[in-house]
PDB file of C-alpha atoms in Angstrom:
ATOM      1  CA  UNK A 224      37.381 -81.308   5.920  1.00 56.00           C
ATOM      2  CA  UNK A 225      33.825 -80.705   6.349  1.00 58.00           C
ATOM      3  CA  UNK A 226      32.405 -77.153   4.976  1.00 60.00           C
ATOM      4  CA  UNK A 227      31.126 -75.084   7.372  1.00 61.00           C
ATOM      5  CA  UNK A 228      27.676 -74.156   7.150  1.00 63.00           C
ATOM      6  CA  UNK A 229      25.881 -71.495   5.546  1.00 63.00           C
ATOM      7  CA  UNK A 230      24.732 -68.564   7.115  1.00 61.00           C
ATOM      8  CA  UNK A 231      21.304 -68.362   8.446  1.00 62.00           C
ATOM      9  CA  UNK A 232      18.859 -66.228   5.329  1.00 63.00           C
ATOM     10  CA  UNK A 233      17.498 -63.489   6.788  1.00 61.00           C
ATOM     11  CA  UNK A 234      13.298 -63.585   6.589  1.00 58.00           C
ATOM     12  CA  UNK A 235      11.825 -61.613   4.145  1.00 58.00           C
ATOM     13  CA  UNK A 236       9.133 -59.639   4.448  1.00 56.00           C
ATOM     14  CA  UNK A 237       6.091 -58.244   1.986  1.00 55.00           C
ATOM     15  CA  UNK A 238       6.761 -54.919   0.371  1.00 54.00           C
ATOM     16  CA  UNK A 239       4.831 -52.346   2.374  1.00 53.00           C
ATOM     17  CA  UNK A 240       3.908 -48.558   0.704  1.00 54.00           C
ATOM     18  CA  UNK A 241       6.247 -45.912   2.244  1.00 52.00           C
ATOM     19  CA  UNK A 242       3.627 -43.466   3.754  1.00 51.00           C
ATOM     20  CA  UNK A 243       4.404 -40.229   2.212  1.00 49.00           C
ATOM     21  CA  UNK A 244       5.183 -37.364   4.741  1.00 52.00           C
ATOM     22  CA  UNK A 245       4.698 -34.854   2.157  1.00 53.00           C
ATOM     23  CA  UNK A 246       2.488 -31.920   4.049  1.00 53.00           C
ATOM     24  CA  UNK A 247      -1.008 -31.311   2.017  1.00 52.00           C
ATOM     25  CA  UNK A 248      -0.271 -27.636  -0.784  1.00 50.00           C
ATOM     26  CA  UNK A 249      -1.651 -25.227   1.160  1.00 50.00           C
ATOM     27  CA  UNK A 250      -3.592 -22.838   0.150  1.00 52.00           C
ATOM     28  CA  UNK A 251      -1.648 -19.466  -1.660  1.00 50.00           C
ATOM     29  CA  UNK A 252      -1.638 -16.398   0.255  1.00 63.00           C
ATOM     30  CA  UNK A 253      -3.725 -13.657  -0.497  1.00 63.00           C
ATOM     31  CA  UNK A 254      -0.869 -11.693  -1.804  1.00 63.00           C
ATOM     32  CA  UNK A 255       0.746 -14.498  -4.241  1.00 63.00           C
ATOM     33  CA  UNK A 256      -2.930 -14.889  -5.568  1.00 62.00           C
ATOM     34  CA  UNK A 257      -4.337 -11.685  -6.232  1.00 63.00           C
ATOM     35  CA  UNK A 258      -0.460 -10.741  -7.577  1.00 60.00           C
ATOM     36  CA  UNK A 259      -0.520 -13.547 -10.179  1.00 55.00           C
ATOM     37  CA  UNK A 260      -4.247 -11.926 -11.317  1.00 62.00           C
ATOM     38  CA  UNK A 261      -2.506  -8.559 -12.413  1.00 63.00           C
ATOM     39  CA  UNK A 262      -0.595  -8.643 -15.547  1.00 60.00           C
ATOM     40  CA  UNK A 263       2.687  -9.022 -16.141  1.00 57.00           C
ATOM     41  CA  UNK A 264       3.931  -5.248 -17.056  1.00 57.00           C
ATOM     42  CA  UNK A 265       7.698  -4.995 -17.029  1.00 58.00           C
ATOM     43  CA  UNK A 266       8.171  -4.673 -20.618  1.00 68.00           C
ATOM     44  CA  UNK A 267       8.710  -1.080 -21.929  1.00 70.00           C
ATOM     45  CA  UNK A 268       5.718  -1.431 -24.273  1.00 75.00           C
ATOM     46  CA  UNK A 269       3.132  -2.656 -21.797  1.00 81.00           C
ATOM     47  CA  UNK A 270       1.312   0.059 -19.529  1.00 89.00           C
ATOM     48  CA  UNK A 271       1.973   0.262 -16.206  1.00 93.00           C
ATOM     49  CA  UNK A 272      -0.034   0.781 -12.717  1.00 95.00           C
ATOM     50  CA  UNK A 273      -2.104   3.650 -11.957  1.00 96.00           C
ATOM     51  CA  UNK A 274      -1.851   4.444  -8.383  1.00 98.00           C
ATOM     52  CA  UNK A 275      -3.161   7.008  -6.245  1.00 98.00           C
ATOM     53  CA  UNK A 276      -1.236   7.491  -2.805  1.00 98.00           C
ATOM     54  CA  UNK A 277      -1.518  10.713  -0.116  1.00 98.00           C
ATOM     55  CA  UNK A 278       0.796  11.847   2.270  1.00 97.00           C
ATOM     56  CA  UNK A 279       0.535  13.413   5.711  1.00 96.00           C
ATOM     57  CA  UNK A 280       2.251  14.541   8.762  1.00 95.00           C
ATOM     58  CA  UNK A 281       1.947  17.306  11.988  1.00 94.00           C
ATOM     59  CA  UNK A 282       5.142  16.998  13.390  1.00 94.00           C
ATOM     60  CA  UNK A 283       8.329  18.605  12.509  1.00 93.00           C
ATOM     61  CA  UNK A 284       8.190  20.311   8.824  1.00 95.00           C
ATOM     62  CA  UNK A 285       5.711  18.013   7.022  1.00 95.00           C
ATOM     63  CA  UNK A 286       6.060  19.840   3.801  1.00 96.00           C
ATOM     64  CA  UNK A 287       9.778  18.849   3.784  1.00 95.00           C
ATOM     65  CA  UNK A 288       9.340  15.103   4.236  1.00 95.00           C
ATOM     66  CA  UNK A 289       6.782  15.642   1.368  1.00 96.00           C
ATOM     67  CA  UNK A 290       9.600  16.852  -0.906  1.00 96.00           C
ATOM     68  CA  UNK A 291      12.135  14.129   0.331  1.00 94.00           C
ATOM     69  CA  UNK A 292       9.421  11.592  -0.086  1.00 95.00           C
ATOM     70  CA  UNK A 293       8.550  12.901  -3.362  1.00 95.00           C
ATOM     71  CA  UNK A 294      12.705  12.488  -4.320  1.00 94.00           C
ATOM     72  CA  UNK A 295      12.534   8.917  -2.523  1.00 93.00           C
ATOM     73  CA  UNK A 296       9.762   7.901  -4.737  1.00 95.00           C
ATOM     74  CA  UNK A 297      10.587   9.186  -8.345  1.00 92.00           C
ATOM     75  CA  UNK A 298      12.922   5.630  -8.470  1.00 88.00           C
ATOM     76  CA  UNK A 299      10.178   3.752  -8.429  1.00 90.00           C
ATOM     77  CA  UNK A 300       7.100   5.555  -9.593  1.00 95.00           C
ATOM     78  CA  UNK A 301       6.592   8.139 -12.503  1.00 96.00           C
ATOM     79  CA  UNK A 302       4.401  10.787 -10.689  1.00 96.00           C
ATOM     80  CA  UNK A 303       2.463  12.552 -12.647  1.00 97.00           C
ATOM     81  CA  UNK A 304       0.628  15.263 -10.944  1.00 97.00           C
ATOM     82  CA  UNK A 305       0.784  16.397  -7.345  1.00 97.00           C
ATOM     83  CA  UNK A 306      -1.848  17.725  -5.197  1.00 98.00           C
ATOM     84  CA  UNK A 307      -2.275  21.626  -3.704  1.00 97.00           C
ATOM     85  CA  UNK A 308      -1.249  20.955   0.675  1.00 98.00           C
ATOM     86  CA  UNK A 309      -4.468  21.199   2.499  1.00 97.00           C
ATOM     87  CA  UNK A 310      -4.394  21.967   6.473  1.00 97.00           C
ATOM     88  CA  UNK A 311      -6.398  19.996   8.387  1.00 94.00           C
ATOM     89  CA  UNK A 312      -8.172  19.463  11.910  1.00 93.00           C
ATOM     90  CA  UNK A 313      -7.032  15.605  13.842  1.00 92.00           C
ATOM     91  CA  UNK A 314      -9.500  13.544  13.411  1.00 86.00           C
ATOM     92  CA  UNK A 315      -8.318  12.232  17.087  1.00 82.00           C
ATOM     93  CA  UNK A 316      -9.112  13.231  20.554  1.00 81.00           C
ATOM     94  CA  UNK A 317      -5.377  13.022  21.401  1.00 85.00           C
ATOM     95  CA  UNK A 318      -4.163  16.782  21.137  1.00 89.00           C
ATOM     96  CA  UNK A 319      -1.826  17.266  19.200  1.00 91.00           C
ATOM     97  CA  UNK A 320      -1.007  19.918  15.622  1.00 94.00           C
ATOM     98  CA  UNK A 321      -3.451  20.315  12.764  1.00 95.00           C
ATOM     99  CA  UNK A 322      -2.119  18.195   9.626  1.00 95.00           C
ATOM    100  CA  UNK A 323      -0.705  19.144   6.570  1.00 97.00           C
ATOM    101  CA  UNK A 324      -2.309  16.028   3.920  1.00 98.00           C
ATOM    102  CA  UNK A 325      -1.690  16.416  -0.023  1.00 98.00           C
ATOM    103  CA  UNK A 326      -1.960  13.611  -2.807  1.00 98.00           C
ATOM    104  CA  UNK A 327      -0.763  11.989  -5.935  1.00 97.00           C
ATOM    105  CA  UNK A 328      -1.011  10.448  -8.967  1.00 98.00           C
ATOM    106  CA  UNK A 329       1.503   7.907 -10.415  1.00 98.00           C
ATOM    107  CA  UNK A 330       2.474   5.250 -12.837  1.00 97.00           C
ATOM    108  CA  UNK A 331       4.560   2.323 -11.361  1.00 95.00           C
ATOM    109  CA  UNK A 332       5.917  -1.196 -12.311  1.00 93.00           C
ATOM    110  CA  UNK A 333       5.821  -2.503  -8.875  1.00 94.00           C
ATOM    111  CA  UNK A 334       3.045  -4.718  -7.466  1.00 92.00           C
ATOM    112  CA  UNK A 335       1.122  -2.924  -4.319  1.00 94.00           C
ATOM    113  CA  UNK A 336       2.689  -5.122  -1.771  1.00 93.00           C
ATOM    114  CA  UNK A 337       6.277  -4.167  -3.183  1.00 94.00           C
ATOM    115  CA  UNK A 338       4.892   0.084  -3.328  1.00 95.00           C
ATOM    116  CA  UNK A 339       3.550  -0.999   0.132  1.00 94.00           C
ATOM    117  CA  UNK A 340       7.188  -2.007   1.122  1.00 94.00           C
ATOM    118  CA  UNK A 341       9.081   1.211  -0.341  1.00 95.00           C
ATOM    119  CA  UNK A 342       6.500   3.263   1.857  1.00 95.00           C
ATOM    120  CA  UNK A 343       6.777   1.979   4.607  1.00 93.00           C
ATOM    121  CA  UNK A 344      10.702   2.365   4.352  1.00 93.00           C
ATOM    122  CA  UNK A 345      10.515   6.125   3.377  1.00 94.00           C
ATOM    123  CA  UNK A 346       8.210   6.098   6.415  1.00 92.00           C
ATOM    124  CA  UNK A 347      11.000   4.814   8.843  1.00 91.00           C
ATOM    125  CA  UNK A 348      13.404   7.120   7.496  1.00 89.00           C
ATOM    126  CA  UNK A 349      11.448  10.181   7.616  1.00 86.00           C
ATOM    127  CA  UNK A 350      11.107   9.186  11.811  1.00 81.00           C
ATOM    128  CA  UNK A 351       7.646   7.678  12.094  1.00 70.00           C
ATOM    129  CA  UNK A 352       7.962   4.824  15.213  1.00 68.00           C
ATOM    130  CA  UNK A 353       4.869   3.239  16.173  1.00 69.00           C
ATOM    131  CA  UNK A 354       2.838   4.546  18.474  1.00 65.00           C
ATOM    132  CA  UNK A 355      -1.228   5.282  19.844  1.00 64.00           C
ATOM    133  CA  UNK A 356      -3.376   5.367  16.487  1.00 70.00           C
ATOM    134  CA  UNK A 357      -4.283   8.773  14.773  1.00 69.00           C
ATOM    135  CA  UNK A 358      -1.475   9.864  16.959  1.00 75.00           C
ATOM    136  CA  UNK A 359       0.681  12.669  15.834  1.00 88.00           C
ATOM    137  CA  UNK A 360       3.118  11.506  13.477  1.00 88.00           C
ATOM    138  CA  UNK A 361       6.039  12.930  11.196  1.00 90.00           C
ATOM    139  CA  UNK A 362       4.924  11.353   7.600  1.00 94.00           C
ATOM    140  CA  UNK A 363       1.871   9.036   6.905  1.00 93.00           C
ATOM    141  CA  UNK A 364       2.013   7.704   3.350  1.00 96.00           C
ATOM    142  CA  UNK A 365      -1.341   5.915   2.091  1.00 96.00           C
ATOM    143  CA  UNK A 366      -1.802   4.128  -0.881  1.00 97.00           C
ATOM    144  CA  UNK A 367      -5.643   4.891  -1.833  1.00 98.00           C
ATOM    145  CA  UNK A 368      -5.843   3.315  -4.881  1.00 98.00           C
ATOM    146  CA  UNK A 369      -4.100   0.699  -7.273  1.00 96.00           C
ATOM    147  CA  UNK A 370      -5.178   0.363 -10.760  1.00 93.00           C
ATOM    148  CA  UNK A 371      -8.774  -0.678 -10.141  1.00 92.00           C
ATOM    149  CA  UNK A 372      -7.990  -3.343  -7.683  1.00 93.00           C
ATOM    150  CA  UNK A 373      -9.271  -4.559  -4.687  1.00 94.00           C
ATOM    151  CA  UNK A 374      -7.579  -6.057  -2.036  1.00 92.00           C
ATOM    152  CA  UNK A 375      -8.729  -7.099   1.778  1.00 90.00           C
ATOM    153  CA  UNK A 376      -6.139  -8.473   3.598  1.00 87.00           C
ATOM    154  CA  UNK A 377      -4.185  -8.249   7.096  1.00 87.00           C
ATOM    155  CA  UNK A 378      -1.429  -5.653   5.507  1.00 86.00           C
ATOM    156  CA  UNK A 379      -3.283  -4.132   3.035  1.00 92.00           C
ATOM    157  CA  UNK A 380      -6.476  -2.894   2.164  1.00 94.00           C
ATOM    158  CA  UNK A 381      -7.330  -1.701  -1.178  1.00 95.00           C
ATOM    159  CA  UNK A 382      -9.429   0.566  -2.045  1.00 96.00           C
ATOM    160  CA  UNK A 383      -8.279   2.596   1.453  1.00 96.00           C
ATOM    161  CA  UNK A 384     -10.947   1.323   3.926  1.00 95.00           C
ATOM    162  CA  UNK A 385     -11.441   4.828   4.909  1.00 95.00           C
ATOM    163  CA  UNK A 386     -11.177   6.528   1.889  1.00 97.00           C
ATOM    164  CA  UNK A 387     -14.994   7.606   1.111  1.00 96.00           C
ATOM    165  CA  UNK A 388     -15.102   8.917   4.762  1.00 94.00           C
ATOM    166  CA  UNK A 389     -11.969  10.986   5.145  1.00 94.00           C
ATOM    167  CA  UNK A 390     -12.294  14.436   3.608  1.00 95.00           C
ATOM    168  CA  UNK A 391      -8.310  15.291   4.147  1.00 96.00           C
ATOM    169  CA  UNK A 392      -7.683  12.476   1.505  1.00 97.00           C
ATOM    170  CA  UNK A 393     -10.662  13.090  -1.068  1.00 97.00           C
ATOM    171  CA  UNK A 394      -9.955  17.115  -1.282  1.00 97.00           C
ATOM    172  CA  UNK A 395      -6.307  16.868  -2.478  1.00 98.00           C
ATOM    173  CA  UNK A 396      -7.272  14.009  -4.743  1.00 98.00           C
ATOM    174  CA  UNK A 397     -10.416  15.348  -6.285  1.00 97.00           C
ATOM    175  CA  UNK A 398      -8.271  18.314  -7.164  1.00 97.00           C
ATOM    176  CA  UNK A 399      -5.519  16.587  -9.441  1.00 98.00           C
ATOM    177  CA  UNK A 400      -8.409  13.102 -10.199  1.00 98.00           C
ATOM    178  CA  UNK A 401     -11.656  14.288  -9.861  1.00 98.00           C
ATOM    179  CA  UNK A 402     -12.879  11.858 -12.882  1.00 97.00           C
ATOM    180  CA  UNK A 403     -11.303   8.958 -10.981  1.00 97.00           C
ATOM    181  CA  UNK A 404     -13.521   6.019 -10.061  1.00 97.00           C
ATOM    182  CA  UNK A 405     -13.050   3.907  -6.817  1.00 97.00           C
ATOM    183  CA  UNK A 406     -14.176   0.235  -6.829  1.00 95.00           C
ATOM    184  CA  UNK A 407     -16.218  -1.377  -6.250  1.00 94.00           C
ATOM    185  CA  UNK A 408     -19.365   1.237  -6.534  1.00 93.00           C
ATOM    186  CA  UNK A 409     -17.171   2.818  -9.282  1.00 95.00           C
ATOM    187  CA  UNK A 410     -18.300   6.256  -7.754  1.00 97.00           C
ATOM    188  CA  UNK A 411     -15.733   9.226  -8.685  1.00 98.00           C
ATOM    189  CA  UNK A 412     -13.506  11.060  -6.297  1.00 98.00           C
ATOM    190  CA  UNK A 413     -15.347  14.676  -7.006  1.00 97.00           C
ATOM    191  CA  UNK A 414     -18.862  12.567  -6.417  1.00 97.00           C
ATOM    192  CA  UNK A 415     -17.334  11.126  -3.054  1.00 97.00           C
ATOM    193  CA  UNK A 416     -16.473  14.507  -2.266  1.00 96.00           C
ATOM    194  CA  UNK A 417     -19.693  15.941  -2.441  1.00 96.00           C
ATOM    195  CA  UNK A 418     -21.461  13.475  -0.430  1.00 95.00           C
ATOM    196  CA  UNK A 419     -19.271  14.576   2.019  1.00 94.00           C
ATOM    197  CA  UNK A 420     -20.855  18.303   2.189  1.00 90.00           C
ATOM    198  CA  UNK A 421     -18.463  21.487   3.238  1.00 86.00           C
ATOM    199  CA  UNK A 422     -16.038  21.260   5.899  1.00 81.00           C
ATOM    200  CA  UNK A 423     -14.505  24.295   7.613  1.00 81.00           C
ATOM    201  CA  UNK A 424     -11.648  21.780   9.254  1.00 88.00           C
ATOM    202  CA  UNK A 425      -9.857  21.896   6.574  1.00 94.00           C
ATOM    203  CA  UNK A 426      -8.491  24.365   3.761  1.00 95.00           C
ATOM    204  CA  UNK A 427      -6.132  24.669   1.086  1.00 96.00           C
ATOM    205  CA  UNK A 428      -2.976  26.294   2.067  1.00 96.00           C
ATOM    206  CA  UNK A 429      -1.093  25.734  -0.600  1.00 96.00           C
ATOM    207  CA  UNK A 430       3.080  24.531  -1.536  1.00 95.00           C
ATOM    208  CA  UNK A 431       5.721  27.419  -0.077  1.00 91.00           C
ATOM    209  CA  UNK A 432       8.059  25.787  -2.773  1.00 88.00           C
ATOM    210  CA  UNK A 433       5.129  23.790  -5.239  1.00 87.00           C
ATOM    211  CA  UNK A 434       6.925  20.641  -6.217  1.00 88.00           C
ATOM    212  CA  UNK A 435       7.470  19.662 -10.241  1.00 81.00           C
ATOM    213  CA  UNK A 436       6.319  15.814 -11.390  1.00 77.00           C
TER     214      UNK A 436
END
């Protein structure tokens, strides 16, 4: 019997390049950059952060939430000196309390968008909830200064963009840092505080229960 005939070959065409769909790196985010500039210090024997950070509030007791900030803090920073409370006048033309503002130093491990983060939780908890800016609020925490760096970014701003302007956070500060330089003029906090002249709006009222680093 006959055998039946082979099937038809299929054609065959030239080997074309495979376009590659990979997307284009883009370029790092502020924060991964300027985070892989600082050093790696999580060893015991490296040093760690300076920071410089104030607090504020004029609503409820303000000088509580400082002491449970203070206790939410010592986890993750070793703070080393603490600030005299200073009373002072709202910079805003919304009425509301005067402020109570202090400030202070610490040491932490952390990079400033992870300090940022633990802030801005203690924040929450203490009852802040957004509302109208310079509004009257029940805890403000500010980080002024980390370690000499500077930072410009959507989330955070380092040194404090209104740092050299703001008497309520150069007082407390030039009290426990006055030798303290802020980049990138490298002027200290006592020199800051000068330019800034006197200032009956605010005035050191002092701790009713002075907190211990």
């Amino acid at each position: 019997t006959p055998r039946p005939p082979p099937p038809p070959r299929r054609p065959t065409h030239p080997k074309t390049r495979k376009t590659s769909t990979q997307k284009p790196p883009q370029p790092l985010s502020e924060r991964t950059r300027l985070t892989a500039r600082l050093p790696t210090r999580r060893t015991p024997d490296d040093p760690p952060f300076r920071v410089a950070l104030a607090l504020g509030g004029n609503l409820g007791d303000p000088e509580e939430a400082f002491h449970s900030t203070l206790e939410g803090l010592q986890s993750q920073l070793d703070i080393l000196s603490i600030a005299s409370i200073f009373r002072t006048r709202p910079i805003s033309s919304i009425p509301q309390p005067w402020y109570l503002n202090t400030a202070m130093m610490a040491d932490t491990r952390l990079d400033p968008w992870q300090l940022l983060g633990v802030t801005k939780a203690l924040e929450r908890r203490a009852g802040r909830t957004r509302g109208a800016r310079f509004g009257p609020r029940h805890l403000d925490i500010d980080l002024l200064l980390f370690d000499g760096l500077q930072v410009n970014g959507p989330e955070l701003q380092i040194p404090h963009p209104r740092l050299r302007q703001r008497k309520f956070f150069l007082a407390p500060l030039a009290e426990i840092a006055p030798h303290l330089e802020v980049p990138p003029g490298g002027e200290t906090i006592a020199e800051l505080l000068a330019d800034l002249g006197d200032d009956p709006q605010i005035e050191n009222v002092g701790w009713r229960h002075r907190p211990h680093p």
